[in-house]
Tab-separated table of C-alpha atoms and ligand atoms in Angstrom:
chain	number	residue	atom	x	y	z
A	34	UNK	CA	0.000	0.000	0.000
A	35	UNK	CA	1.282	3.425	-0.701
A	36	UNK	CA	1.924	5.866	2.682
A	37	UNK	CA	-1.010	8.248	1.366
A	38	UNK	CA	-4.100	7.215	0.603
A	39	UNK	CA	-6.133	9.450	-2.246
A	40	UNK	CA	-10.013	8.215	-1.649
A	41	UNK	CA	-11.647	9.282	-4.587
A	42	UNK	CA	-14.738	7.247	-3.909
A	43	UNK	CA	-17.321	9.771	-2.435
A	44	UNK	CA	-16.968	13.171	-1.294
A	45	UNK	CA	-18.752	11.983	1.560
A	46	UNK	CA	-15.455	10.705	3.035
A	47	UNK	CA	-13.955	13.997	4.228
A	48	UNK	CA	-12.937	14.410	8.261
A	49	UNK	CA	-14.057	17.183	9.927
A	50	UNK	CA	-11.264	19.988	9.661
A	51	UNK	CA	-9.586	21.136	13.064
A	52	UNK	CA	-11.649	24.537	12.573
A	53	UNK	CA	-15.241	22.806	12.040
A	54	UNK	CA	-14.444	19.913	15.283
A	55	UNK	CA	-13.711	23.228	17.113
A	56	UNK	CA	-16.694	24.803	15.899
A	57	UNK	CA	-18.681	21.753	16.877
A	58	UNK	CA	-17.227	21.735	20.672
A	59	UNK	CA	-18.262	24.986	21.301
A	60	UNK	CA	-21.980	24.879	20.015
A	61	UNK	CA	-24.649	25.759	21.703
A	62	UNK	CA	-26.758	23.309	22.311
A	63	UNK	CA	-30.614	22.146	23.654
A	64	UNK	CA	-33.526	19.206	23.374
A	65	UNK	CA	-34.067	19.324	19.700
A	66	UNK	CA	-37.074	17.060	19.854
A	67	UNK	CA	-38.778	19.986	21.971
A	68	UNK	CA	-37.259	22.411	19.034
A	69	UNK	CA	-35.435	24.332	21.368
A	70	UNK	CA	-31.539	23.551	20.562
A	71	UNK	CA	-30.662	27.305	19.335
A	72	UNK	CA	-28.200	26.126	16.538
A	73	UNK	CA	-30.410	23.858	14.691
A	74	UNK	CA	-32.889	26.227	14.815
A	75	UNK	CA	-30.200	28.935	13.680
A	76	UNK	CA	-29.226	26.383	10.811
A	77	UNK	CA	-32.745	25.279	9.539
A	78	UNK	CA	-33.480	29.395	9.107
A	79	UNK	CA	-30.139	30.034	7.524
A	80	UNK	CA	-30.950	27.407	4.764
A	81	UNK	CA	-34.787	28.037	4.658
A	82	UNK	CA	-33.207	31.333	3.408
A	83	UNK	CA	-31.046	30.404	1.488
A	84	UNK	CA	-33.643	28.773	-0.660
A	85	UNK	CA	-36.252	31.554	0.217
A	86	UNK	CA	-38.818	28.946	1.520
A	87	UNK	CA	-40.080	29.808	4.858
A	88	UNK	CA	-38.802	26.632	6.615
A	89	UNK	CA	-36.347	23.929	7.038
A	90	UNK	CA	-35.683	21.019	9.150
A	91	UNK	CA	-32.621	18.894	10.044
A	92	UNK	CA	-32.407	15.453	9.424
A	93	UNK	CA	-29.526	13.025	9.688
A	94	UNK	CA	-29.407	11.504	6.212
A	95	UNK	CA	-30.264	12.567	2.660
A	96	UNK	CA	-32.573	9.488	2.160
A	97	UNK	CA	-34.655	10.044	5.224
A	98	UNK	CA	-34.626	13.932	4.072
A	99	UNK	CA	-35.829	12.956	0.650
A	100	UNK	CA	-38.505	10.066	2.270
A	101	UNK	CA	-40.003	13.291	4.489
A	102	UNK	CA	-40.387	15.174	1.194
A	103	UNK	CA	-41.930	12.700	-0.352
A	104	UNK	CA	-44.651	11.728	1.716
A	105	UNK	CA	-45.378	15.916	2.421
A	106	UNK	CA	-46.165	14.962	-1.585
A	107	UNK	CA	-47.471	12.120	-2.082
A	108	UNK	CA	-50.119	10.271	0.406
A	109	UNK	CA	-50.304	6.366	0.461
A	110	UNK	CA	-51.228	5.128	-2.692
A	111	UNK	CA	-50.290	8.095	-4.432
A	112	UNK	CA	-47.583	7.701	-7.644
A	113	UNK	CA	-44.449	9.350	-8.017
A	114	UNK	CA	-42.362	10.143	-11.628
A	115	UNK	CA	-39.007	9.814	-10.748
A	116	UNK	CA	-36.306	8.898	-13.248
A	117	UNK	CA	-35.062	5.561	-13.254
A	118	UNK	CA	-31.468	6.385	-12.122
A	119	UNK	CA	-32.458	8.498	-9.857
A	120	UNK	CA	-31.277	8.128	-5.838
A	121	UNK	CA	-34.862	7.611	-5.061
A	122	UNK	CA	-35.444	4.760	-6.953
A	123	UNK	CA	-31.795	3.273	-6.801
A	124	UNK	CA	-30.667	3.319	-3.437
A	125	UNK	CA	-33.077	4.583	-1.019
A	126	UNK	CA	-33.700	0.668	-0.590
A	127	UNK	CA	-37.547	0.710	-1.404
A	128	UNK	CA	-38.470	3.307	1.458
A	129	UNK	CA	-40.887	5.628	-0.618
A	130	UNK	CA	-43.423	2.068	-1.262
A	131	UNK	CA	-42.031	0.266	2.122
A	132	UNK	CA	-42.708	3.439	4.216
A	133	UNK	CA	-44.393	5.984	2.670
A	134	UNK	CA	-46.851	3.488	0.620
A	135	UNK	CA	-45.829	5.453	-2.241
A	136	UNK	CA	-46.145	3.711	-5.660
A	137	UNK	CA	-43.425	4.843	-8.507
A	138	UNK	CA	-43.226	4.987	-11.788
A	139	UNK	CA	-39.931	5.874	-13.935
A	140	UNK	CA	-39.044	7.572	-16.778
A	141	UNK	CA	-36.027	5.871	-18.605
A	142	UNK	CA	-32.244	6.199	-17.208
A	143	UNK	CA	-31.172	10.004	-19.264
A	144	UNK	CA	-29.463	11.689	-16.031
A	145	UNK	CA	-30.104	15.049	-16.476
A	146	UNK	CA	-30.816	14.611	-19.933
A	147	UNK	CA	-34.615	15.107	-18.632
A	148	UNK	CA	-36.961	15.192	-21.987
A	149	UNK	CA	-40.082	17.494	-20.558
A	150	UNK	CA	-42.442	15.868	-22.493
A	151	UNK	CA	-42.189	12.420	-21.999
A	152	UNK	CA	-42.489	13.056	-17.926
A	153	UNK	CA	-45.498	15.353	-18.460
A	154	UNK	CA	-47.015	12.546	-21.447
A	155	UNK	CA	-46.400	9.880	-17.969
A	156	UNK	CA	-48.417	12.073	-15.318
A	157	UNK	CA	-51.784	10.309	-14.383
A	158	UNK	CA	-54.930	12.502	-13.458
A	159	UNK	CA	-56.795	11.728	-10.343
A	160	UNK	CA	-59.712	9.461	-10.408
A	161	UNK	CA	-59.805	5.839	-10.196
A	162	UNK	CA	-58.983	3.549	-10.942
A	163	UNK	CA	-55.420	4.861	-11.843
A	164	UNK	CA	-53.153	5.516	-9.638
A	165	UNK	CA	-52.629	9.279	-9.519
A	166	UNK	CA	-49.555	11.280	-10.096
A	167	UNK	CA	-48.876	13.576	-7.119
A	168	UNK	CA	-45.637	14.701	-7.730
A	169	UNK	CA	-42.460	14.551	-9.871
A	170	UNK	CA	-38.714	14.065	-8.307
A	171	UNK	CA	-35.089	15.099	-9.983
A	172	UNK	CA	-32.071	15.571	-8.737
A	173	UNK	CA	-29.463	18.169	-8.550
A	174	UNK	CA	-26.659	17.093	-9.634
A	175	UNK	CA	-27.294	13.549	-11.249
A	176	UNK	CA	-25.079	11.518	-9.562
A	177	UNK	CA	-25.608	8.254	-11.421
A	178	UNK	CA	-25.178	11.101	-14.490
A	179	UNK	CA	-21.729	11.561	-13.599
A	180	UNK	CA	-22.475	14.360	-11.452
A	181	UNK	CA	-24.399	16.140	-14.538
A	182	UNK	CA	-26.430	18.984	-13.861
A	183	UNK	CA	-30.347	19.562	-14.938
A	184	UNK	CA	-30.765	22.850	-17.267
A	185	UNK	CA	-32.535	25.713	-15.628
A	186	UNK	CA	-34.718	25.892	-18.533
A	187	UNK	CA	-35.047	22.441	-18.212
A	188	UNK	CA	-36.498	22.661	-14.816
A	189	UNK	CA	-38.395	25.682	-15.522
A	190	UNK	CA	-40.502	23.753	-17.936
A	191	UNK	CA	-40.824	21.113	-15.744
A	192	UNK	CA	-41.968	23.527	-12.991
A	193	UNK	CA	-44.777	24.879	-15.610
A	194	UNK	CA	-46.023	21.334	-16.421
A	195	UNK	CA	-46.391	20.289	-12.920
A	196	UNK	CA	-48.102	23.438	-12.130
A	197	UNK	CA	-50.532	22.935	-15.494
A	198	UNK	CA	-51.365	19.539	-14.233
A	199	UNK	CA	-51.184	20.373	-10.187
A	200	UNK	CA	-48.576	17.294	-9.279
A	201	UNK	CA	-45.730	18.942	-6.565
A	202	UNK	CA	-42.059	18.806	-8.084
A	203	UNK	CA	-39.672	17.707	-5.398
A	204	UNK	CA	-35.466	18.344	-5.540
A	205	UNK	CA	-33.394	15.671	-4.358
A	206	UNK	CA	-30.539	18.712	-3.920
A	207	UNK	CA	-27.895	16.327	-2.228
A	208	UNK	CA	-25.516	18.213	-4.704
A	209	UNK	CA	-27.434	21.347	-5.452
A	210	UNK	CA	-24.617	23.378	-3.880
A	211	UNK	CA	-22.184	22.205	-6.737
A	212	UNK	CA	-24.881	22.907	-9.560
A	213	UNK	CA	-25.117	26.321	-7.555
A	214	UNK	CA	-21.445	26.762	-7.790
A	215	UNK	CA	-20.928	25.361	-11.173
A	216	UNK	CA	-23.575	27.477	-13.227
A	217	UNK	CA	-24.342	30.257	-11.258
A	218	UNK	CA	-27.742	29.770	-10.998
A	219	UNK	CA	-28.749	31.053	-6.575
A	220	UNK	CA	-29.811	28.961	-4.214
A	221	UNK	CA	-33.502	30.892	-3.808
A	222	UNK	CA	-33.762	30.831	-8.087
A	223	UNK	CA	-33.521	26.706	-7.379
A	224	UNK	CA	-35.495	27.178	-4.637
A	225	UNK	CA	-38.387	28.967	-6.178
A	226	UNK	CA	-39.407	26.332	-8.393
A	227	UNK	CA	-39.741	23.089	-5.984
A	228	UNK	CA	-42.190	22.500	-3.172
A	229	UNK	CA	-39.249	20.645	-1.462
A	230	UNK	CA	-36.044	20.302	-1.391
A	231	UNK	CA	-33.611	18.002	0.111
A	232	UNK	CA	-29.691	19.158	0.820
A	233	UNK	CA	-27.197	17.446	2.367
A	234	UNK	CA	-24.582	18.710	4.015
A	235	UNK	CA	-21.972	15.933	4.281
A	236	UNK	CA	-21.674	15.597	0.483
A	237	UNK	CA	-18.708	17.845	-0.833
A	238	UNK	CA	-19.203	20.645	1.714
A	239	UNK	CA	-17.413	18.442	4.782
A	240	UNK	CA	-20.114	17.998	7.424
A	241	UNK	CA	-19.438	14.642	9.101
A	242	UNK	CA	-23.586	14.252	8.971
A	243	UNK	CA	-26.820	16.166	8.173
A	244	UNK	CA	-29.536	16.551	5.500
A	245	UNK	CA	-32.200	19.206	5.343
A	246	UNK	CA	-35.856	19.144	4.139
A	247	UNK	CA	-36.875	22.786	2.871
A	248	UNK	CA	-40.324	23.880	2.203
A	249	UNK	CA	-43.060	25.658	3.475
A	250	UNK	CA	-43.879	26.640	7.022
A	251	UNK	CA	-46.995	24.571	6.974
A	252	UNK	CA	-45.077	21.509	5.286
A	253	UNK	CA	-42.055	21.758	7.552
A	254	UNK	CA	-44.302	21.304	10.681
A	255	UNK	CA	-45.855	18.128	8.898
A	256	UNK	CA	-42.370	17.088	8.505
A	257	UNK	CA	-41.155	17.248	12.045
A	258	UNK	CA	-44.248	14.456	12.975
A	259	UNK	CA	-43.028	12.330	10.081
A	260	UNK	CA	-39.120	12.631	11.468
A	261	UNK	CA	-40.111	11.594	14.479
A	262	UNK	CA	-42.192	9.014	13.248
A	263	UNK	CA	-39.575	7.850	11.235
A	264	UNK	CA	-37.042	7.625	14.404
A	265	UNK	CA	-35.099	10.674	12.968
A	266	UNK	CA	-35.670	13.112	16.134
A	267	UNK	CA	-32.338	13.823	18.113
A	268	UNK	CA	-31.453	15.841	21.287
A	269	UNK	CA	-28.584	18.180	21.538
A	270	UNK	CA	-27.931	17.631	17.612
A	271	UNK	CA	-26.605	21.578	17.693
A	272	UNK	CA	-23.126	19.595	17.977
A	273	UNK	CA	-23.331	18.488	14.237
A	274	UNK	CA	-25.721	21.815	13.604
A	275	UNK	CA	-22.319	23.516	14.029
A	276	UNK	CA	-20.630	21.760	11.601
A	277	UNK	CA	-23.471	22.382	8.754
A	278	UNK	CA	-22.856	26.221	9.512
A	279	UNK	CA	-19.426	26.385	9.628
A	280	UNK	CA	-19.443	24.001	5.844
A	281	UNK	CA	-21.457	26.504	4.706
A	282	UNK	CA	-19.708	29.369	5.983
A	283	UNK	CA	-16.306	28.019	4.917
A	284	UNK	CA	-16.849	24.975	2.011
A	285	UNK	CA	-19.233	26.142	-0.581
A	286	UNK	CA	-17.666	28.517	-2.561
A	287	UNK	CA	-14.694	26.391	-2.413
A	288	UNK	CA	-16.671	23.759	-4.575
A	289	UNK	CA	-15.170	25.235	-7.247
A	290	UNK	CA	-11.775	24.228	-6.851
A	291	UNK	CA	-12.987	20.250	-6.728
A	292	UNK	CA	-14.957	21.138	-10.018
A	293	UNK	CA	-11.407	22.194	-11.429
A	294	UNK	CA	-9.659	18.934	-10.410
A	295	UNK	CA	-12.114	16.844	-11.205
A	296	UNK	CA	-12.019	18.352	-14.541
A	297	UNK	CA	-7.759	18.222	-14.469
A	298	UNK	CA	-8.598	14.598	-13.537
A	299	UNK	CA	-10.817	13.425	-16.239
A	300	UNK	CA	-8.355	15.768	-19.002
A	301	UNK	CA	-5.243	13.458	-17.708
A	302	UNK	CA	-7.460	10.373	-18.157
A	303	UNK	CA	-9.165	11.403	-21.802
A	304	UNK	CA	-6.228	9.792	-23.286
A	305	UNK	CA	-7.322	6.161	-21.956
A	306	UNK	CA	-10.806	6.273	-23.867
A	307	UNK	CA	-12.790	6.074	-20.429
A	308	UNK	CA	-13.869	9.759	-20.081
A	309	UNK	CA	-14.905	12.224	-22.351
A	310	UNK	CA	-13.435	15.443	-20.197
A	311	UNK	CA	-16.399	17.781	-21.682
A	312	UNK	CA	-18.851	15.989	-20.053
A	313	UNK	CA	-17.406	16.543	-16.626
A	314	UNK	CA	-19.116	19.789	-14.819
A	315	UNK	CA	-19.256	19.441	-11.300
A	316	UNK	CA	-17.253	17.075	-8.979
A	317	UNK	CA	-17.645	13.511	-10.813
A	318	UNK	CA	-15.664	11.666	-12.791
A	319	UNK	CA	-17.210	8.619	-14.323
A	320	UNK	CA	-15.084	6.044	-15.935
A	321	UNK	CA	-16.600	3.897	-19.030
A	322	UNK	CA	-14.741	0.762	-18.698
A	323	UNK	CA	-16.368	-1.177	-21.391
A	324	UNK	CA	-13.550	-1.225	-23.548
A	325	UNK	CA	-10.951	-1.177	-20.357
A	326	UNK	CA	-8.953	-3.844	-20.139
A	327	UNK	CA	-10.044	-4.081	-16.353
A	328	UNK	CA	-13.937	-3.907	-15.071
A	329	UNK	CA	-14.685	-1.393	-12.371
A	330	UNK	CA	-14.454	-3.893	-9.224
A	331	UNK	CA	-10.665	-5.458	-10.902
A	332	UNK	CA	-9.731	-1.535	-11.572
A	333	UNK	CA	-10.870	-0.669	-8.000
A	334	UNK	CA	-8.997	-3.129	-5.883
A	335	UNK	CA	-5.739	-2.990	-8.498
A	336	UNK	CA	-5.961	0.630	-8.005
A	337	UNK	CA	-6.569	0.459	-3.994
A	338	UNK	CA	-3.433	-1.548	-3.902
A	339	UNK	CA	-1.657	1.387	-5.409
A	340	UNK	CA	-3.351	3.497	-2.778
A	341	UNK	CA	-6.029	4.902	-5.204
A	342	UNK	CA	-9.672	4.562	-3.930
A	343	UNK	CA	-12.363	4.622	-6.091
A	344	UNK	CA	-15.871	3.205	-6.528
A	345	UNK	CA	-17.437	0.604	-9.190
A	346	UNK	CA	-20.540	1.545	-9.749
A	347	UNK	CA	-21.989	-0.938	-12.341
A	348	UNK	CA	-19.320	-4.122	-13.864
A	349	UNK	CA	-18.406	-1.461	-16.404
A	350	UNK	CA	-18.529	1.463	-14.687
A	351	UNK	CA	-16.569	3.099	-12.267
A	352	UNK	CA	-16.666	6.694	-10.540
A	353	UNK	CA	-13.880	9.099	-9.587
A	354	UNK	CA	-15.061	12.122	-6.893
A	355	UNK	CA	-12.884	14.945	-5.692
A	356	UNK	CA	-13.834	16.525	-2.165
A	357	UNK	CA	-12.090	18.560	0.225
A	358	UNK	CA	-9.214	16.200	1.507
A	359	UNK	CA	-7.892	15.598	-2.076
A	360	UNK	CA	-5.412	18.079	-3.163
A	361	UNK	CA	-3.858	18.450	-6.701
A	362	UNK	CA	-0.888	15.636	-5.691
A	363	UNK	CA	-3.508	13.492	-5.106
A	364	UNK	CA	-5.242	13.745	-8.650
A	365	UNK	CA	-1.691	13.677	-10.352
A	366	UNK	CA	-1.187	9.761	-8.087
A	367	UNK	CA	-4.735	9.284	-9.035
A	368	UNK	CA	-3.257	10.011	-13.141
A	369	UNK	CA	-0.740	7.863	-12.540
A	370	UNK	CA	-1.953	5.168	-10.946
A	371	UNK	CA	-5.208	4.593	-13.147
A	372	UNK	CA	-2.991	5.086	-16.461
A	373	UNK	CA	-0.466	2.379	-15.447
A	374	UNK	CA	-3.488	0.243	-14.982
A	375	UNK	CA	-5.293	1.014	-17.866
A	376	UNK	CA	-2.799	0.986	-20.597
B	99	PLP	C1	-28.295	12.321	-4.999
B	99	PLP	C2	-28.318	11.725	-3.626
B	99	PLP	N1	-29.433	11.827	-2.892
B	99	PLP	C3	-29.521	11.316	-1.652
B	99	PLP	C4	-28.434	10.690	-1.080
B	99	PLP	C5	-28.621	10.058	0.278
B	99	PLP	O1	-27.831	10.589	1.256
B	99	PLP	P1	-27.485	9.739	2.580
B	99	PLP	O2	-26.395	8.815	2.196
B	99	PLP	O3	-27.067	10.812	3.541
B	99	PLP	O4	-28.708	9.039	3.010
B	99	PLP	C6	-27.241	10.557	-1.799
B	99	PLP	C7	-26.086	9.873	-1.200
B	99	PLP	O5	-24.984	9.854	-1.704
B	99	PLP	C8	-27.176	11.095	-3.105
B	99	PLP	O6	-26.074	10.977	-3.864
């Protein structure tokens, strides 16, 4: 194994700097299941704004964030339109049917390709016996689309059809900080056009844990009953609060710089005929390896030998992720290492 590790699996692997652990020590903290610890309630406002909804509430994960959205949308027995790469659908492990009785239909894999008109041809009115549509999901950025981010036009169309046919449009933002960052579109210009939102702020912005559900005041009280329901109220949670504020105090104009490296990263790897470097606009790097003399788990564990991390994502299919604790030495190992192995 090689002294340094570069872990380009997630950027939800980064430590908590010295500055945010500090920051965390000192919070102040209270009973946040009787809403009264002062910096989550000092956090949830500071996003709601962000956003310019009227409320927020913390959650520990991005799935049980995006499961609280989507049963403020949909009621049991209710459909949702998600696409079929889509978090929701992939990897939330069934929750939205399991726990939220929520049926779902998808649109085919396209990232953030979305195509307008096929989702609104798939909506289903009310009125039985169909199944009704109540509300439409994307996500910001795509991260089984390499990271790709959905068109503001895009989603502005998508806001009008869902408003024509009165189905909510929920984010799954996870990422929507690097789509932020990346285009230049504001926070409260996303925000405007979703009933919900989910954000997380352990993905790329360094917070060890913590989602967000954003919304309206009347929704965001619905969703504190359905946290708790859901076993997702904690006590003096300021502790990791204080870490969401200081990440985005400190992390989220920094975003940038990963966008640049992960960009420097798939340019040095172009050569290998596994990226196409263009494609490559926020933090992810994804590696076609159908031509690669190695498949993504043989590439991963050759490459974690060599002290490269990285994670398959499909046989063929591997994904590269720069975050806050890899530095430009570590995409020139990562350059090296992957280009030994793949020529
Ligand atoms: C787009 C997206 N949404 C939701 C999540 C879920 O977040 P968590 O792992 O905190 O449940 C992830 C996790 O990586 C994600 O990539």
């Amino acid at each position: 194994m090689a002294d340094r590790i570069v872990d380009l699996r997630s950027d939800t692997v980064t430590r908590p700097t010295p500055a945010m652990r500090m920051a965390m020590a000192t919070a102040e903290v209270g009973d946040d299941v009787f809403a009264d610890d002062p910096t989550v309630r000092a956090l949830e406002a500071e996003v709601a704004a962000l956003f310019g909804h009227e409320g927020a509430l913390f959650a520990p994960s991005g799935t049980m964030a995006n499961q609280i959205a989507l049963q403020l949308l949909v009621p049991p027995a209710g459909e949702l339109l998600a696409g079929a790469d889509a978090h929701v659908v992939t990897y939330e492990m069934g929750a939205a049917a399991a726990v939220g009785g929520i049926s779902t239909r998808t649109w085919p894999s396209v990232g953030a390709a979305l195509d307008v008109e096929q989702i609104a041809a798939m909506i289903r009115p009310a009125g039985f016996p169909s199944v009704p549509t109540r509300a439409i999901a994307v996500e910001q950025t795509h991260t089984l689309g390499g990271g790709s981010v959905v068109a503001w036009e895009t989603l502005r169309e998508l806001r009008a059809v869902a408003e024509a046919a009165g189905v909510a449009l929920h984010c799954d933002g996870a990422r929507i900080w690097h789509a932020h960052v990346a285009e230049g579109v504001p926070l409260n210009a996303y925000g405007q056009l979703f009933d919900t939102l989910s954000v997380c702020l352990s993905k790329g912005l360094g917070a060890p844990v913590g989602s967000l559900v954003v919304s309206s005041a009347d929704r965001i009280a619905q969703a504190r009953i359905i946290r708790k329901r859901m076993g997702g109220g904690m006590r003096q949670v300021g502790i990791l609060a204080a870490a969401g504020q200081y990440a985005l105090r400190h992390h989220l104009d920094r975003l940038a710089e990963d966008h640049a490296r992960a960009h420097r990263l798939a340019a040095g790897l172009e050569p290998l005929g596994v990226v196409d470097a263009t494609t490559v606009r926020t933090n992810l790097v994804p590696l076609d390896l159908t031509k690669a003399r190695l498949d993504a788990p043989s590439l991963a564990a050759a490459a974690a030998e060599r002290g490269v991390l990285l994670a398959p994502m499909l046989p063929r299919l591997a994904r590269l992720v720069t975050h806050l604790d890899v530095d430009d030495a570590g995409v020139d190992r990562a350059i090296e290492v992957l280009t030994a192995l793949l020529t």
